[in-house]
CSV table of C-alpha atoms in Angstrom, one decimal:
chain,number,residue,atom,x,y,z
A,17,UNK,CA,-120.2,-173.1,114.8
A,18,UNK,CA,-118.5,-170.3,113.1
A,19,UNK,CA,-116.8,-169.7,109.8
A,20,UNK,CA,-114.0,-167.7,111.0
A,21,UNK,CA,-110.5,-169.4,111.8
A,22,UNK,CA,-108.7,-168.6,114.9
A,23,UNK,CA,-105.5,-166.5,114.3
A,24,UNK,CA,-103.1,-165.2,116.7
A,25,UNK,CA,-101.6,-161.9,115.7
A,26,UNK,CA,-98.2,-161.5,117.4
A,27,UNK,CA,-95.3,-159.0,116.8
A,28,UNK,CA,-94.5,-155.9,114.9
A,29,UNK,CA,-93.3,-155.3,111.3
A,30,UNK,CA,-94.5,-156.7,107.9
A,31,UNK,CA,-96.9,-159.5,108.1
A,32,UNK,CA,-95.9,-163.2,107.9
A,33,UNK,CA,-98.6,-166.1,108.0
A,34,UNK,CA,-97.6,-169.5,109.7
A,35,UNK,CA,-99.5,-172.7,109.0
A,36,UNK,CA,-99.0,-175.8,111.2
A,37,UNK,CA,-99.1,-179.4,110.3
A,38,UNK,CA,-101.5,-182.3,110.9
A,39,UNK,CA,-102.9,-182.8,114.3
A,40,UNK,CA,-101.2,-179.7,115.7
A,41,UNK,CA,-102.1,-176.1,116.1
A,42,UNK,CA,-100.5,-172.7,115.8
A,43,UNK,CA,-99.1,-172.8,119.2
A,44,UNK,CA,-96.4,-175.3,118.2
A,45,UNK,CA,-94.6,-172.4,116.5
A,46,UNK,CA,-93.9,-170.8,119.8
A,47,UNK,CA,-90.0,-171.0,119.7
A,48,UNK,CA,-90.0,-169.6,116.0
A,49,UNK,CA,-92.5,-166.9,116.9
A,50,UNK,CA,-90.2,-165.7,119.8
A,51,UNK,CA,-87.4,-165.3,117.3
A,52,UNK,CA,-89.5,-163.5,114.6
A,53,UNK,CA,-91.9,-161.4,116.6
A,54,UNK,CA,-89.5,-158.3,116.6
A,55,UNK,CA,-89.2,-158.3,112.9
A,56,UNK,CA,-92.7,-159.5,111.7
A,57,UNK,CA,-96.3,-159.3,112.6
A,58,UNK,CA,-97.1,-163.0,112.6
A,59,UNK,CA,-100.5,-164.2,111.7
A,60,UNK,CA,-100.5,-167.8,113.4
A,61,UNK,CA,-103.4,-169.8,112.1
A,62,UNK,CA,-105.3,-172.7,113.6
A,63,UNK,CA,-106.5,-174.8,110.6
A,64,UNK,CA,-109.9,-176.1,110.6
A,65,UNK,CA,-110.6,-178.9,113.1
A,66,UNK,CA,-107.5,-178.1,114.9
A,67,UNK,CA,-106.7,-176.0,118.1
A,68,UNK,CA,-109.1,-173.2,118.5
A,69,UNK,CA,-110.5,-173.6,115.1
A,70,UNK,CA,-111.7,-177.1,116.2
A,71,UNK,CA,-115.5,-176.2,115.7
A,72,UNK,CA,-115.1,-173.9,112.8
A,73,UNK,CA,-117.4,-174.8,110.0
A,74,UNK,CA,-114.8,-175.1,107.3
A,75,UNK,CA,-113.8,-178.2,105.8
A,76,UNK,CA,-110.1,-179.3,105.9
A,77,UNK,CA,-109.8,-179.0,102.1
A,78,UNK,CA,-107.2,-176.9,100.3
A,79,UNK,CA,-109.4,-174.5,98.5
A,80,UNK,CA,-111.8,-174.1,101.5
A,81,UNK,CA,-108.8,-173.5,103.9
A,82,UNK,CA,-107.3,-171.0,101.6
A,83,UNK,CA,-110.5,-168.9,101.1
A,84,UNK,CA,-111.0,-168.9,104.9
A,85,UNK,CA,-107.5,-167.9,105.6
A,86,UNK,CA,-107.2,-165.2,102.9
A,87,UNK,CA,-110.4,-163.6,104.1
A,88,UNK,CA,-108.8,-162.7,107.6
A,89,UNK,CA,-105.0,-162.2,107.0
A,90,UNK,CA,-103.5,-159.3,105.1
A,91,UNK,CA,-101.4,-159.7,101.9
A,92,UNK,CA,-98.3,-161.7,103.3
A,93,UNK,CA,-95.9,-164.5,102.6
A,94,UNK,CA,-97.2,-167.7,103.8
A,95,UNK,CA,-94.9,-170.2,105.6
A,96,UNK,CA,-96.4,-173.8,105.7
A,97,UNK,CA,-95.1,-176.7,107.8
A,98,UNK,CA,-95.9,-180.3,106.6
A,99,UNK,CA,-99.5,-180.3,105.9
A,100,UNK,CA,-99.6,-176.5,106.1
A,101,UNK,CA,-97.2,-176.4,103.2
A,102,UNK,CA,-99.7,-178.0,100.9
A,103,UNK,CA,-102.2,-175.2,101.8
A,104,UNK,CA,-99.5,-172.5,101.4
A,105,UNK,CA,-98.2,-174.0,98.0
A,106,UNK,CA,-101.8,-174.0,96.7
A,107,UNK,CA,-102.5,-170.5,97.8
A,108,UNK,CA,-99.2,-169.1,96.3
A,109,UNK,CA,-100.4,-170.7,92.9
A,110,UNK,CA,-103.9,-169.5,93.2
A,111,UNK,CA,-103.5,-166.1,94.9
A,112,UNK,CA,-100.1,-164.8,94.0
A,113,UNK,CA,-101.2,-161.1,94.7
A,114,UNK,CA,-102.3,-162.2,98.1
A,115,UNK,CA,-99.4,-164.4,98.8
A,116,UNK,CA,-96.2,-162.7,97.3
A,117,UNK,CA,-93.8,-165.2,98.7
A,118,UNK,CA,-93.8,-168.9,99.9
A,119,UNK,CA,-91.8,-170.7,102.5
A,120,UNK,CA,-92.3,-174.6,102.5
A,121,UNK,CA,-91.0,-175.8,105.9
A,122,UNK,CA,-90.4,-179.7,105.8
A,123,UNK,CA,-93.3,-179.9,103.2
A,124,UNK,CA,-93.6,-181.4,99.8
A,125,UNK,CA,-96.0,-181.0,96.9
A,126,UNK,CA,-96.5,-184.8,97.1
A,127,UNK,CA,-96.0,-186.6,100.5
A,128,UNK,CA,-96.4,-190.2,98.9
A,129,UNK,CA,-93.8,-191.8,96.8
A,130,UNK,CA,-94.7,-193.0,93.3
A,131,UNK,CA,-94.8,-196.6,92.1
A,132,UNK,CA,-92.6,-198.3,89.7
A,133,UNK,CA,-95.1,-197.9,87.0
A,134,UNK,CA,-96.0,-194.3,87.3
A,135,UNK,CA,-93.6,-191.1,87.3
A,136,UNK,CA,-91.1,-192.5,89.9
A,137,UNK,CA,-91.4,-189.8,92.6
A,138,UNK,CA,-89.2,-192.0,94.8
A,139,UNK,CA,-88.5,-189.9,97.9
A,140,UNK,CA,-92.0,-189.8,99.4
A,141,UNK,CA,-93.2,-192.2,102.1
A,142,UNK,CA,-95.4,-195.2,101.5
A,143,UNK,CA,-99.2,-194.4,101.1
A,144,UNK,CA,-99.7,-197.3,103.7
A,145,UNK,CA,-98.4,-195.1,106.5
A,146,UNK,CA,-101.4,-192.6,106.2
A,147,UNK,CA,-103.8,-195.5,105.7
A,148,UNK,CA,-102.6,-197.0,108.9
A,149,UNK,CA,-103.0,-193.9,110.8
A,150,UNK,CA,-106.5,-193.5,109.4
A,151,UNK,CA,-107.4,-197.0,110.7
A,152,UNK,CA,-105.7,-196.2,114.1
A,153,UNK,CA,-107.8,-192.9,114.5
A,154,UNK,CA,-110.9,-195.3,114.5
A,155,UNK,CA,-109.4,-197.8,117.0
A,156,UNK,CA,-107.2,-195.8,119.2
A,157,UNK,CA,-107.3,-192.0,118.7
A,158,UNK,CA,-104.7,-190.9,121.3
A,159,UNK,CA,-102.2,-193.7,120.7
A,160,UNK,CA,-102.3,-193.0,117.0
A,161,UNK,CA,-101.5,-189.3,117.5
A,162,UNK,CA,-98.8,-190.4,119.7
A,163,UNK,CA,-97.3,-192.7,117.1
A,164,UNK,CA,-97.5,-189.8,114.5
A,165,UNK,CA,-95.5,-187.6,116.8
A,166,UNK,CA,-92.8,-190.3,117.2
A,167,UNK,CA,-92.7,-190.4,113.4
A,168,UNK,CA,-92.3,-186.6,113.1
A,169,UNK,CA,-89.4,-186.8,115.6
A,170,UNK,CA,-87.7,-190.0,114.2
A,171,UNK,CA,-84.1,-189.4,112.9
A,172,UNK,CA,-83.8,-186.0,114.5
A,173,UNK,CA,-80.6,-185.5,116.6
A,174,UNK,CA,-82.8,-184.1,119.4
A,175,UNK,CA,-85.5,-186.8,119.0
A,176,UNK,CA,-86.5,-187.1,122.6
A,177,UNK,CA,-86.7,-183.4,123.1
A,178,UNK,CA,-88.7,-183.1,119.9
A,179,UNK,CA,-91.2,-185.7,120.9
A,180,UNK,CA,-91.5,-184.2,124.3
A,181,UNK,CA,-92.2,-180.7,122.8
A,182,UNK,CA,-94.7,-182.1,120.3
A,183,UNK,CA,-96.5,-184.2,122.8
A,184,UNK,CA,-96.8,-181.3,125.3
A,185,UNK,CA,-98.3,-179.0,122.6
A,186,UNK,CA,-100.6,-181.7,121.1
A,187,UNK,CA,-103.8,-181.1,123.4
A,188,UNK,CA,-102.9,-177.7,124.7
A,189,UNK,CA,-105.8,-176.2,122.8
A,190,UNK,CA,-108.1,-179.3,123.1
A,191,UNK,CA,-108.2,-182.4,120.9
A,192,UNK,CA,-108.3,-182.0,117.2
A,193,UNK,CA,-111.7,-183.0,115.6
A,194,UNK,CA,-111.5,-186.5,114.4
A,195,UNK,CA,-113.2,-185.8,111.0
A,196,UNK,CA,-110.7,-183.1,110.3
A,197,UNK,CA,-107.8,-185.5,111.3
A,198,UNK,CA,-109.2,-187.9,108.8
A,199,UNK,CA,-109.6,-185.5,106.1
A,200,UNK,CA,-106.0,-184.3,106.7
A,201,UNK,CA,-104.7,-187.8,106.2
A,202,UNK,CA,-106.5,-188.0,102.9
A,203,UNK,CA,-104.9,-184.7,101.8
A,204,UNK,CA,-101.4,-185.9,102.8
A,205,UNK,CA,-101.9,-189.3,100.9
A,206,UNK,CA,-103.5,-188.0,97.6
A,207,UNK,CA,-102.4,-184.5,97.0
A,208,UNK,CA,-100.0,-183.8,94.3
A,209,UNK,CA,-99.2,-180.3,93.4
A,210,UNK,CA,-96.1,-180.9,91.5
A,211,UNK,CA,-97.7,-179.7,88.3
A,212,UNK,CA,-98.2,-176.1,89.8
A,213,UNK,CA,-94.4,-175.6,90.4
A,214,UNK,CA,-93.3,-174.6,86.9
A,215,UNK,CA,-96.0,-171.9,86.8
A,216,UNK,CA,-95.3,-170.7,90.4
A,217,UNK,CA,-95.0,-166.8,90.1
A,218,UNK,CA,-93.6,-166.0,93.6
A,219,UNK,CA,-90.3,-166.6,95.1
A,220,UNK,CA,-90.1,-169.7,97.2
A,221,UNK,CA,-88.0,-171.1,100.0
A,222,UNK,CA,-87.7,-174.9,100.4
A,223,UNK,CA,-86.3,-175.5,103.9
A,224,UNK,CA,-85.6,-179.3,104.8
A,225,UNK,CA,-84.4,-181.1,107.8
A,226,UNK,CA,-81.5,-183.3,107.0
A,227,UNK,CA,-82.8,-186.1,109.3
A,228,UNK,CA,-86.5,-185.8,108.4
A,229,UNK,CA,-88.1,-189.3,108.0
A,230,UNK,CA,-91.5,-187.9,107.0
A,231,UNK,CA,-90.5,-185.5,104.1
A,232,UNK,CA,-87.2,-186.5,102.6
A,233,UNK,CA,-85.0,-183.5,101.9
A,234,UNK,CA,-84.3,-184.8,98.5
A,235,UNK,CA,-88.0,-184.7,97.7
A,236,UNK,CA,-87.8,-180.9,98.6
A,237,UNK,CA,-84.7,-180.4,96.5
A,238,UNK,CA,-86.4,-182.0,93.5
A,239,UNK,CA,-89.5,-179.9,94.1
A,240,UNK,CA,-87.5,-176.7,94.3
A,241,UNK,CA,-85.8,-177.6,91.1
A,242,UNK,CA,-89.2,-177.4,89.4
A,243,UNK,CA,-90.1,-173.9,90.7
A,244,UNK,CA,-88.7,-170.8,89.0
A,245,UNK,CA,-86.4,-168.9,91.4
A,246,UNK,CA,-86.8,-171.3,94.2
A,247,UNK,CA,-84.2,-171.4,97.1
A,248,UNK,CA,-83.4,-174.8,98.7
A,249,UNK,CA,-81.7,-175.2,102.1
A,250,UNK,CA,-81.2,-178.0,104.7
A,251,UNK,CA,-80.8,-177.7,108.3
A,252,UNK,CA,-78.3,-180.3,109.4
A,253,UNK,CA,-79.3,-182.7,112.2
A,254,UNK,CA,-82.8,-181.5,112.2
A,255,UNK,CA,-85.8,-183.8,111.9
A,256,UNK,CA,-89.4,-183.0,110.8
A,257,UNK,CA,-89.9,-180.0,113.2
A,258,UNK,CA,-86.8,-178.0,112.9
A,259,UNK,CA,-88.5,-174.9,114.5
A,260,UNK,CA,-88.5,-176.7,117.8
A,261,UNK,CA,-85.0,-178.0,117.8
A,262,UNK,CA,-83.1,-175.5,115.6
A,263,UNK,CA,-85.4,-172.5,115.9
A,264,UNK,CA,-82.5,-170.0,115.5
A,265,UNK,CA,-81.5,-171.6,112.2
A,266,UNK,CA,-84.9,-171.7,110.7
A,267,UNK,CA,-85.5,-167.9,111.7
A,268,UNK,CA,-82.2,-167.0,110.0
A,269,UNK,CA,-83.2,-168.7,106.9
A,270,UNK,CA,-86.6,-167.1,106.9
A,271,UNK,CA,-85.2,-163.6,107.6
A,272,UNK,CA,-82.7,-164.0,104.9
A,273,UNK,CA,-85.3,-165.1,102.3
A,274,UNK,CA,-87.8,-162.6,103.1
A,275,UNK,CA,-85.3,-159.8,103.3
A,276,UNK,CA,-83.9,-160.6,99.7
A,277,UNK,CA,-84.8,-157.9,97.1
């Protein structure tokens, strides 16, 4: 076991950190990396229990991930997709000197919708979705991951291509560790970072997919409205993984945001 996460360092220019989503690994960003590597030095992280960080002795918990990542990447903006967005957002609030800008890519401060008796966060998904996946991991690991991939691509104009690309990447770096997958589902179900947004001290980009069925673009819009100086944008026809189907659009949005004075 080791305490150091795997990071691919690719490209040239100012640094940018990329954080992937649940059950995936940094390699899933390949189409986006290809479009950014001439402008940025990309630090593409495999989160604990995932990819080539499968056997790393770091729990998949927000603060533990942030400490482990911050120890091995330079001061740089962090871009987090889906679950990786929770890590990036928490990092930007904890370490604004280390994380001077934040890009949330199809990610929300709270993935689960509220009930009628609480604060009415209405654009999340049902908590039962994550509980069902947790049950499925115990009974049929691979089929459960396959179902999650289908959910990520559902709604996209290029759903078949997206599913194929995500399935192709899923086990390229080995199977993710079952305990980390379970911990990740708990994070997705229980995390609520909305109270951090009004005090966010760094510029942020909230980039949504119009057809995303896992992270509703309206949730990202509402979250961006809580963060000072935030920028919200939508990629038309994209689902939950727009860097696979609309990589040019994602790259353009990131470049424009990161180039702003």
